mmCIF file of C-alpha atoms in Angstrom:
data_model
loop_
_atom_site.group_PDB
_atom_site.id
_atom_site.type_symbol
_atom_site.label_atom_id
_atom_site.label_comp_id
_atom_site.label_asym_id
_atom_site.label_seq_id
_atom_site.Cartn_x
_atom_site.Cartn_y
_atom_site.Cartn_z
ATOM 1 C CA UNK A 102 86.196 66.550 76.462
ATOM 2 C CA UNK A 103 85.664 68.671 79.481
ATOM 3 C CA UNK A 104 83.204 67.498 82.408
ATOM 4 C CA UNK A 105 81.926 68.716 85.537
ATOM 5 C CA UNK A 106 83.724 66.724 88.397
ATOM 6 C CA UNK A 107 81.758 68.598 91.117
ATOM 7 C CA UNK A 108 79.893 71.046 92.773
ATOM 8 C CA UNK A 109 80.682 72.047 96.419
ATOM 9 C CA UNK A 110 78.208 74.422 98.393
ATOM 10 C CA UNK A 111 80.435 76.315 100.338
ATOM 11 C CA UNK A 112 77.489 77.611 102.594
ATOM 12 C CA UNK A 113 78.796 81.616 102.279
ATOM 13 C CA UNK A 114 75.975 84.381 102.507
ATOM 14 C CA UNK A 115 77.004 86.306 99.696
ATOM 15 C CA UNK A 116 79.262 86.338 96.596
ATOM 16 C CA UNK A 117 82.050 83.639 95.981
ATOM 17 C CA UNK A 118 85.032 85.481 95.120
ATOM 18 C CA UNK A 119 88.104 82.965 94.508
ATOM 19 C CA UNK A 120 88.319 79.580 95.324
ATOM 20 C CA UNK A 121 91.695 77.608 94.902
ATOM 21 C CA UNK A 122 93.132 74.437 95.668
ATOM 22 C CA UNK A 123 96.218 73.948 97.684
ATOM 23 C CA UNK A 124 98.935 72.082 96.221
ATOM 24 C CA UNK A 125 98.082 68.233 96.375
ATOM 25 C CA UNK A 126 94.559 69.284 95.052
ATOM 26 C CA UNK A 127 93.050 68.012 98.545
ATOM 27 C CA UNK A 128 91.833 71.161 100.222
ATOM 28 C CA UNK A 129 90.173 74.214 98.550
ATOM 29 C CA UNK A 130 90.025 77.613 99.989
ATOM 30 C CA UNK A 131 87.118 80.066 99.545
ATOM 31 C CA UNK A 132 86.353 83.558 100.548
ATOM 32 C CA UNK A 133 83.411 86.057 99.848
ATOM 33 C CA UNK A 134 81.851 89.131 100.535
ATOM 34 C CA UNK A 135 80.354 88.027 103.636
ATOM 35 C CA UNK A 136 83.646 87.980 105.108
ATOM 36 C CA UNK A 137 84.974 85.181 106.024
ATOM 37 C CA UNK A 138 87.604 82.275 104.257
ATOM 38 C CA UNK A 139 86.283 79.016 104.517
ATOM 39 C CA UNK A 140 88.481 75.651 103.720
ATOM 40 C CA UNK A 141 86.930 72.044 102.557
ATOM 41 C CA UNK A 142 88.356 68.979 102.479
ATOM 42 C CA UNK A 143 87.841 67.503 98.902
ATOM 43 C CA UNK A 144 89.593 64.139 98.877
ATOM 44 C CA UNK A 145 87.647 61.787 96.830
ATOM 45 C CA UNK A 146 85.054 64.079 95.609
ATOM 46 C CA UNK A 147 83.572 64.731 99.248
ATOM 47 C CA UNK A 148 83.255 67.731 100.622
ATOM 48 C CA UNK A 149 83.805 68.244 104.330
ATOM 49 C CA UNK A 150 84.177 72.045 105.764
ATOM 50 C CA UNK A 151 87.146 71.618 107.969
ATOM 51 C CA UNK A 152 87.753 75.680 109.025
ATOM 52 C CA UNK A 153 85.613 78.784 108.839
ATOM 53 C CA UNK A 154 88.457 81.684 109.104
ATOM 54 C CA UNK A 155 86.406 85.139 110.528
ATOM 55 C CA UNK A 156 89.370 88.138 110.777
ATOM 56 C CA UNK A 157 88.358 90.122 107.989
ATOM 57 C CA UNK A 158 85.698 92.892 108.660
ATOM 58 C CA UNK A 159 85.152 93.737 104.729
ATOM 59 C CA UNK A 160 84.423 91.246 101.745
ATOM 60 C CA UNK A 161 87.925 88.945 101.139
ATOM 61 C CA UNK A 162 88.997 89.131 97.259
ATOM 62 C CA UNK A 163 91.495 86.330 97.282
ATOM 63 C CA UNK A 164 92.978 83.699 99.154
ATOM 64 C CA UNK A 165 96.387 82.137 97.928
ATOM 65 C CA UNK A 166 98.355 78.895 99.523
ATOM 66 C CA UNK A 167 101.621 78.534 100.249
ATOM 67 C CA UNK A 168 103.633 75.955 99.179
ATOM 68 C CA UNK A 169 103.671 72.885 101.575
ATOM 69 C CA UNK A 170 107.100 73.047 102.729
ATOM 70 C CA UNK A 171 106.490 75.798 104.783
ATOM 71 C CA UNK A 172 103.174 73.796 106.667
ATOM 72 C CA UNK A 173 99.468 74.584 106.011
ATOM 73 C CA UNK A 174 99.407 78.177 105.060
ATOM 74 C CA UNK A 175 97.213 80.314 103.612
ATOM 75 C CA UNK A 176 96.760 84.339 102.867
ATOM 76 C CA UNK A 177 93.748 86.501 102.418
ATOM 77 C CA UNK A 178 93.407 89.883 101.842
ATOM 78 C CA UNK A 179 90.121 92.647 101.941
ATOM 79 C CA UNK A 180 88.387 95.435 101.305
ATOM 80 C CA UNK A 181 89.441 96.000 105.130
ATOM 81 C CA UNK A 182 92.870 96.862 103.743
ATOM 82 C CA UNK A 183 94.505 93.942 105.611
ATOM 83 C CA UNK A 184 95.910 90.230 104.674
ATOM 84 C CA UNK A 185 96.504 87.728 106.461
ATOM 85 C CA UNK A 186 98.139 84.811 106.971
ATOM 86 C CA UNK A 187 97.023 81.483 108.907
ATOM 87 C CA UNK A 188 98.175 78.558 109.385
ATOM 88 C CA UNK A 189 97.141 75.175 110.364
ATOM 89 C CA UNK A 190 98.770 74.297 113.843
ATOM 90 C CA UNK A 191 97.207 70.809 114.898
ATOM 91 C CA UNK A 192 94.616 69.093 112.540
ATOM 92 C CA UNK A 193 92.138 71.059 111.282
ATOM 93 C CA UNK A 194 93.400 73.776 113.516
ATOM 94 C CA UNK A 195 93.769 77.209 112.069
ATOM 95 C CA UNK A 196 95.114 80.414 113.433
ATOM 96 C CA UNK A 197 96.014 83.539 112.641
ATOM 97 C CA UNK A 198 100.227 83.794 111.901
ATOM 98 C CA UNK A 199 100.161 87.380 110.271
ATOM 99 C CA UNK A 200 98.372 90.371 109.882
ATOM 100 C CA UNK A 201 99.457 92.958 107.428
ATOM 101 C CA UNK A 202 97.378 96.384 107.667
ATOM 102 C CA UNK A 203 100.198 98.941 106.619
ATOM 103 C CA UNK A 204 97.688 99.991 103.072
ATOM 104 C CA UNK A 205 95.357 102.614 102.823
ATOM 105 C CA UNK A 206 92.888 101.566 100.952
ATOM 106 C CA UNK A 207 91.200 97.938 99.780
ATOM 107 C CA UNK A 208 93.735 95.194 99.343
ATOM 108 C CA UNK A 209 93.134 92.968 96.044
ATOM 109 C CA UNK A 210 95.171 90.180 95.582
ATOM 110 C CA UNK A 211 97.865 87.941 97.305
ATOM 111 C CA UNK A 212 100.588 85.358 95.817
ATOM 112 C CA UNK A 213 103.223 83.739 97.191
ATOM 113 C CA UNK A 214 106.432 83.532 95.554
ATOM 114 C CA UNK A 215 108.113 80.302 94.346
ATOM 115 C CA UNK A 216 109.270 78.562 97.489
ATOM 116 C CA UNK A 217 112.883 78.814 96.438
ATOM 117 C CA UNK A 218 112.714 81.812 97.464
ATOM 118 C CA UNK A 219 111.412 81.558 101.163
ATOM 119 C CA UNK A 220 108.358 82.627 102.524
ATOM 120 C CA UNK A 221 107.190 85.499 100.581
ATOM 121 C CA UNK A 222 104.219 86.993 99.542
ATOM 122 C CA UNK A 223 103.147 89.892 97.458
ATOM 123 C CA UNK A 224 100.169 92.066 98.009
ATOM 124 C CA UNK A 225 98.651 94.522 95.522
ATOM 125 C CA UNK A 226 96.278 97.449 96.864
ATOM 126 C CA UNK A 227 94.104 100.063 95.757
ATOM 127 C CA UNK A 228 96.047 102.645 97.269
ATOM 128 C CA UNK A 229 98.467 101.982 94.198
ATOM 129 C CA UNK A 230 100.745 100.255 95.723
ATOM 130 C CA UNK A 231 102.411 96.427 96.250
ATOM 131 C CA UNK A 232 103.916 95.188 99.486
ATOM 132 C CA UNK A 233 106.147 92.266 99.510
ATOM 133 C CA UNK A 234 106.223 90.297 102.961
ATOM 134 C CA UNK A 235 109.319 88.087 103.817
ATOM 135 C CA UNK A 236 108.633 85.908 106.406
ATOM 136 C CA UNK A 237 111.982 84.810 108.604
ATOM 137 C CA UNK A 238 110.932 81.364 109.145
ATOM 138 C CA UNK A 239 113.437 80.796 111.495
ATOM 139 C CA UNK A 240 112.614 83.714 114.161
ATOM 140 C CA UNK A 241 108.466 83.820 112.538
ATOM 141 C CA UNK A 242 109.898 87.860 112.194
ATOM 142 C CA UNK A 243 108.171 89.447 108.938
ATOM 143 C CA UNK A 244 109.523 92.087 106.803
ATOM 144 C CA UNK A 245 107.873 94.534 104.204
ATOM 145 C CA UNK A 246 109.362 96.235 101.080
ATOM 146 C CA UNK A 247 106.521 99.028 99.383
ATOM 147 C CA UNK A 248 106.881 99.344 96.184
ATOM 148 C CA UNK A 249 105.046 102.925 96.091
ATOM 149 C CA UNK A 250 102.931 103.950 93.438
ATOM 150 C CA UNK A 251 103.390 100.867 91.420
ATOM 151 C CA UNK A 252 99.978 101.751 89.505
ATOM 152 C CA UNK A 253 98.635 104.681 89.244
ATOM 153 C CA UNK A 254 94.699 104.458 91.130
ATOM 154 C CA UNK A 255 95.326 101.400 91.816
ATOM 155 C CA UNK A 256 96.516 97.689 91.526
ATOM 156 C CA UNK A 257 94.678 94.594 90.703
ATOM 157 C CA UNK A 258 96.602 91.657 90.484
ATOM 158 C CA UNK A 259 100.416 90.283 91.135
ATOM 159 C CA UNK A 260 101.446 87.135 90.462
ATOM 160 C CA UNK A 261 105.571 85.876 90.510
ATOM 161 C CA UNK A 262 107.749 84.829 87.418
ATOM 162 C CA UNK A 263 108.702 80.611 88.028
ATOM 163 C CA UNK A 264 111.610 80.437 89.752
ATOM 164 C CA UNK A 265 115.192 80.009 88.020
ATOM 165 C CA UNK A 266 117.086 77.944 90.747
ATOM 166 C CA UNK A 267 118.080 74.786 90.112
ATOM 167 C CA UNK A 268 116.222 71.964 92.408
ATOM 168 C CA UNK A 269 119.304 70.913 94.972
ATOM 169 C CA UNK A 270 118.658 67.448 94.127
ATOM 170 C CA UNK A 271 119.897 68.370 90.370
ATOM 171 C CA UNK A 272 122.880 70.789 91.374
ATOM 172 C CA UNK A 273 125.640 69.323 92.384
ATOM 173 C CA UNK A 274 127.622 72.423 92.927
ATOM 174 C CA UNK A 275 125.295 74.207 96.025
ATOM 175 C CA UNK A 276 128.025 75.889 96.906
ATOM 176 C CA UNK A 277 127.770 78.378 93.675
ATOM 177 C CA UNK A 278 124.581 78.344 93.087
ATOM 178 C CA UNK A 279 122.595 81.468 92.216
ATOM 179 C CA UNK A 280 120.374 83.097 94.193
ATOM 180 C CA UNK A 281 117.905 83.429 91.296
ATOM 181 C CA UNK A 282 116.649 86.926 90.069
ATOM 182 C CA UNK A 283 112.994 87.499 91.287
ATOM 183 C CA UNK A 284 110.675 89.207 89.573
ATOM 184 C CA UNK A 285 106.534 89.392 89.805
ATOM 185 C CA UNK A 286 103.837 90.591 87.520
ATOM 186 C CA UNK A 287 100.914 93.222 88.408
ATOM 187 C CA UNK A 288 98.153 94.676 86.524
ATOM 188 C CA UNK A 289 96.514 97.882 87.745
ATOM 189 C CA UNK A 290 93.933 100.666 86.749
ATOM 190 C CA UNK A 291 96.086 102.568 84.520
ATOM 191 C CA UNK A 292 95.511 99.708 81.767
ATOM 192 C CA UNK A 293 98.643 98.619 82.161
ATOM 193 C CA UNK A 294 100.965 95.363 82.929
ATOM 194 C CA UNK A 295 104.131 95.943 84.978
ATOM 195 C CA UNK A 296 106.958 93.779 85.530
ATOM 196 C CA UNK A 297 108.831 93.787 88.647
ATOM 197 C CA UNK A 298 112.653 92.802 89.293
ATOM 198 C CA UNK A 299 114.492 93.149 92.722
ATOM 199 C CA UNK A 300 117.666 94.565 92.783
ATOM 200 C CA UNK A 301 119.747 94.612 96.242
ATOM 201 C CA UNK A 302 117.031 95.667 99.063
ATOM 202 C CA UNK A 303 114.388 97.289 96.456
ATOM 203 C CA UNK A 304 112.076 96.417 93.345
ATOM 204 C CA UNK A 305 112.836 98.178 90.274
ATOM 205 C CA UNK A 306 110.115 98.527 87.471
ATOM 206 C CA UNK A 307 111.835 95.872 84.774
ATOM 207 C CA UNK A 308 108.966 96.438 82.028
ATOM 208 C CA UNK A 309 105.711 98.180 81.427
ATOM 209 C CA UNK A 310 103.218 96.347 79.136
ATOM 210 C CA UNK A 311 100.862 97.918 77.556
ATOM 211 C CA UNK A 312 98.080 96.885 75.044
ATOM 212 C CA UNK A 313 94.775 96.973 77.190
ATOM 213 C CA UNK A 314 92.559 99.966 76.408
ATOM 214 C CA UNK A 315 90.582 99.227 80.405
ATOM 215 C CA UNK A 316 91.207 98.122 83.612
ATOM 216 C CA UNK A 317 93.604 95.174 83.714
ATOM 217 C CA UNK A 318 91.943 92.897 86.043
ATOM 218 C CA UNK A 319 94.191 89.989 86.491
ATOM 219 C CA UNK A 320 97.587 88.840 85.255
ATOM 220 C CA UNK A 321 98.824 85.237 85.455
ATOM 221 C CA UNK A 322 102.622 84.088 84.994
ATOM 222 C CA UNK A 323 102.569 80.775 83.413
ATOM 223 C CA UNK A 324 104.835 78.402 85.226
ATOM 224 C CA UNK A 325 107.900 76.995 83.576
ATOM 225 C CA UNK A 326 108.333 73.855 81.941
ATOM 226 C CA UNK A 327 111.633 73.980 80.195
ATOM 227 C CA UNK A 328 111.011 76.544 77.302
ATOM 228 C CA UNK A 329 112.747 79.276 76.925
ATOM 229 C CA UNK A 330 110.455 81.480 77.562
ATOM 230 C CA UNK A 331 108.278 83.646 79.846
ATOM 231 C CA UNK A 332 104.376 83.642 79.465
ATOM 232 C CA UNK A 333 101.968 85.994 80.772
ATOM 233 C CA UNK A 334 98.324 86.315 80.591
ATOM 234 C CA UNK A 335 96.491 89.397 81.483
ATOM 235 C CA UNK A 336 92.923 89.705 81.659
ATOM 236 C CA UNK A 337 91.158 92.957 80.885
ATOM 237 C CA UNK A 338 87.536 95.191 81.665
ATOM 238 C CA UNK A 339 88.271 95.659 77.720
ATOM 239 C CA UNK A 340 87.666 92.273 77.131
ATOM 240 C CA UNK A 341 90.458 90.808 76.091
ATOM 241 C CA UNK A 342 92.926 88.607 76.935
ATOM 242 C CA UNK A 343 96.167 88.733 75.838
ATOM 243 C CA UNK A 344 99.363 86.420 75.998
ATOM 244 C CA UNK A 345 102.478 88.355 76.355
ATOM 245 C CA UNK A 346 106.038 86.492 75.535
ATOM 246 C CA UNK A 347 109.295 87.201 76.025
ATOM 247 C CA UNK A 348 112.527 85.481 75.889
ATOM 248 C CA UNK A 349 114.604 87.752 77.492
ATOM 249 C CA UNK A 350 112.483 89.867 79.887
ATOM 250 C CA UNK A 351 113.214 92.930 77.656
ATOM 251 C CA UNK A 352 110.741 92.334 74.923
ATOM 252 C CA UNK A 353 107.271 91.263 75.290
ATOM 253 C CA UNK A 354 105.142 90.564 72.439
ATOM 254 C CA UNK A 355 101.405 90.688 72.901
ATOM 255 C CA UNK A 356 99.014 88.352 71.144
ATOM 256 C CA UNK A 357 95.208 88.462 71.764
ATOM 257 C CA UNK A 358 93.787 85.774 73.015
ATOM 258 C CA UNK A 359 89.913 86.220 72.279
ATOM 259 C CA UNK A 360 87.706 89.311 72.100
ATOM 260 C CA UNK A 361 85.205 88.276 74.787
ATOM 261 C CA UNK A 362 81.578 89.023 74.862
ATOM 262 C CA UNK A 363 81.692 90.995 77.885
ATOM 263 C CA UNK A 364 84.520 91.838 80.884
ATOM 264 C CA UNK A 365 87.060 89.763 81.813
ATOM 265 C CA UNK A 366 87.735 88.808 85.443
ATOM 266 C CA UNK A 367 89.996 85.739 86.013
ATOM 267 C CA UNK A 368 93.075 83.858 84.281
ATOM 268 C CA UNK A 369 94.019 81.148 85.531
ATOM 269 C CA UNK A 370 97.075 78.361 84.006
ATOM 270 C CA UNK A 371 97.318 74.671 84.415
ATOM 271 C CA UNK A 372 99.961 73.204 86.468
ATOM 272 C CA UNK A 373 101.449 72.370 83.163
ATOM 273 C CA UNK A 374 100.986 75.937 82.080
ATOM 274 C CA UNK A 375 100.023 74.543 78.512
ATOM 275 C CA UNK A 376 96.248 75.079 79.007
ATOM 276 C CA UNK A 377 94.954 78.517 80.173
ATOM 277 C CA UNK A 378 91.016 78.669 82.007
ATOM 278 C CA UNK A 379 89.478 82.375 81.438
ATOM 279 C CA UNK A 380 86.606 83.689 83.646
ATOM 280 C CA UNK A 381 84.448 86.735 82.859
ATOM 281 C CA UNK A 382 81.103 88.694 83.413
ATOM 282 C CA UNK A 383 79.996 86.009 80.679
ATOM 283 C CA UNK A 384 79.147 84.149 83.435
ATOM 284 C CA UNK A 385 81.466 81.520 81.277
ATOM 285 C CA UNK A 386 84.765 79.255 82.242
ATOM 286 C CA UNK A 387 86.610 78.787 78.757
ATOM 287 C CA UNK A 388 89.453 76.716 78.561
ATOM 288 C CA UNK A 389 92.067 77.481 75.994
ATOM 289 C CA UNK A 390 95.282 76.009 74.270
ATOM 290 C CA UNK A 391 98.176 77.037 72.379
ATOM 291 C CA UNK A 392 98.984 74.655 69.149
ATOM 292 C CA UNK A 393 101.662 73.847 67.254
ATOM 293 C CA UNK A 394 101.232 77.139 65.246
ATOM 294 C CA UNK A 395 101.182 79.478 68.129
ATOM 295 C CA UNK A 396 97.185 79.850 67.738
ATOM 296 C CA UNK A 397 94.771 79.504 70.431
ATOM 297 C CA UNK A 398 91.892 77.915 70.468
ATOM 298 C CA UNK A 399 89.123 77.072 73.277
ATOM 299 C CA UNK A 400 88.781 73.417 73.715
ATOM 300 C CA UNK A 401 85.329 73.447 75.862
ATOM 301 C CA UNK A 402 82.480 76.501 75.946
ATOM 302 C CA UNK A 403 80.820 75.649 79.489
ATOM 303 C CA UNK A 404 78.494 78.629 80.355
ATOM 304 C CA UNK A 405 77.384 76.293 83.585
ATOM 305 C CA UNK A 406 80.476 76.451 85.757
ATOM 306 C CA UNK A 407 81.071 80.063 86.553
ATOM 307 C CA UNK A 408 77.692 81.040 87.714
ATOM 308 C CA UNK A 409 78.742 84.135 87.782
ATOM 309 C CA UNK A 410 81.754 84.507 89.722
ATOM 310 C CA UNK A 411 83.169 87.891 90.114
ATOM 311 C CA UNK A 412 80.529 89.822 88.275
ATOM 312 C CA UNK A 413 80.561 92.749 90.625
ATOM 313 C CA UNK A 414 83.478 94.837 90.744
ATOM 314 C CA UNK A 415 85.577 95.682 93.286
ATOM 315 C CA UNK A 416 85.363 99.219 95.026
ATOM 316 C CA UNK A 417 88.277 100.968 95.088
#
């Protein structure tokens, strides 16, 4: 049984874009065409706005938390072509750390990558291209690698592979550990779902996906729980979904999800990664899991919750 647990007015002017909670679930980001990024406290079902974030001169697609070890961060990026990254210094007291503006043209989506691997976050743009910012934590010194014309009119979405390094606490020989090979996900315009591997100072196109007959809209790696293998959803304006696999990041094979009723905006996994939460111009949140036969199946049909989210698209 799914059920409501609550409805937060945010208080923006316009259209809700993304909202997502930080790690522990107590704070939740927002951001929306009226251009700012807003952040609630939601402990115990209240809802208390604790920072209204105004940098952005263009509506803000996304909005994506770091993980806590680094502090209170959070990224943003707009139709402004920028991102950026605050943080919280004191409580309740946020500031800009970062601003990115090196794209030409409307930036869509933000993730950071697993914090194994530092501070780093990805940034997909219309102008085709992703940037990947590395963030010395040390020094607060940020670096960008472009990878150039990583979709052809432009890209949609990124989001990072789970990271392969062992926890320290369950490797006793640090000394020889690996450094992990990173990779990231991206969907774009040209209908198609990339996957991304860096080799020495550069990212190297590992994989090219490609099943969608529209606009891929979102892509979503599913985070690792011991199988092995990779999961990735992808999210399409031809309204499906599909679930890609792989268990060797050579071949992918594509299942499809659901044929929806109209476009598909959002996937989203559980922390688990064993439940998967679609969002579309439906004006629906499904939820869906995988059984023992490898066959989805949506476990709640709530046409109430989405109220439509997302249901205008983004200009390039």
């Amino acid at each position: 049984m799914v059920s409501l647990i609550n409805t937060i007015d945010t208080g923006h002017e316009d259209m809700i874009h993304n909202a997502v909670l930080d790690y522990y679930g107590m704070h939740l980001a927002t951001c929306s065409s009226d251009g700012s990024v807003k952040i609630f406290d939601v402990k115990n079902r209240n809802q208390v706005l604790v920072a209204d974030l105004k940098g952005h001169q263009g509506p803000v697609w996304q909005v994506a938390w770091a993980h806590p070890k680094f502090g209170n961060i959070l990224a943003s990026c707009s139709y402004d072509r920028k991102v950026i990254v605050w943080k919280e210094g004191g409580a309740n007291d946020w500031t800009k750390l970062y601003e990115y503006s090196n794209h030409d043209s409307s930036v869509n989506s933000v993730a950071f990558a697993p914090s194994e691997y530092g501070l780093m976050l990805a940034c997909g743009s219309s102008d085709g291209s992703i940037s990947i910012l590395t963030c010395n934590t040390e020094y607060g010194v940020w670096d960008c690698k472009k990878i150039p014309n990583a979709h052809t009119i432009g890209c949609n979405a990124v989001t990072w592979c789970p990271s392969t390094v062992p926890e320290p606490a369950f490797d006793q020989k640090s000394s020889t550990r690996s450094a992990g090979i990173k990779r990231l996900a991206s969907g774009g315009c040209d209908n198609c779902v990339k996957i991304w591997r860096e080799e020495s100072d550069r990212w190297v196109e590992e994989s090219r996906l490609e099943a969608h007959s529209d606009w891929v809209r979102d892509v979503a790696w599913a985070p690792s729980i011991g199988l092995p293998r990779s999961q990735i959803a992808s999210a399409s304006q031809d309204r499906h979904v599909i679930i890609w696999n792989s268990t060797d990041f050579t071949t992918w094979s594509p299942t499809i999800l659901h044929t929806f009723d109209d476009v598909v905006w959002s996937v989203s996994w559980s922390m688990t990664g064993n439940i998967l939460a679609v969002t579309g111009g439906d004006n629906k949140v499904t939820l869906w899991k995988e059984n023992n036969e490898n066959q989805w199946t949506c476990i709640n049909d709530d046409a109430s919750v989405a109220g439509g989210q997302q249901s205008e698209q983004r200009t390039l």
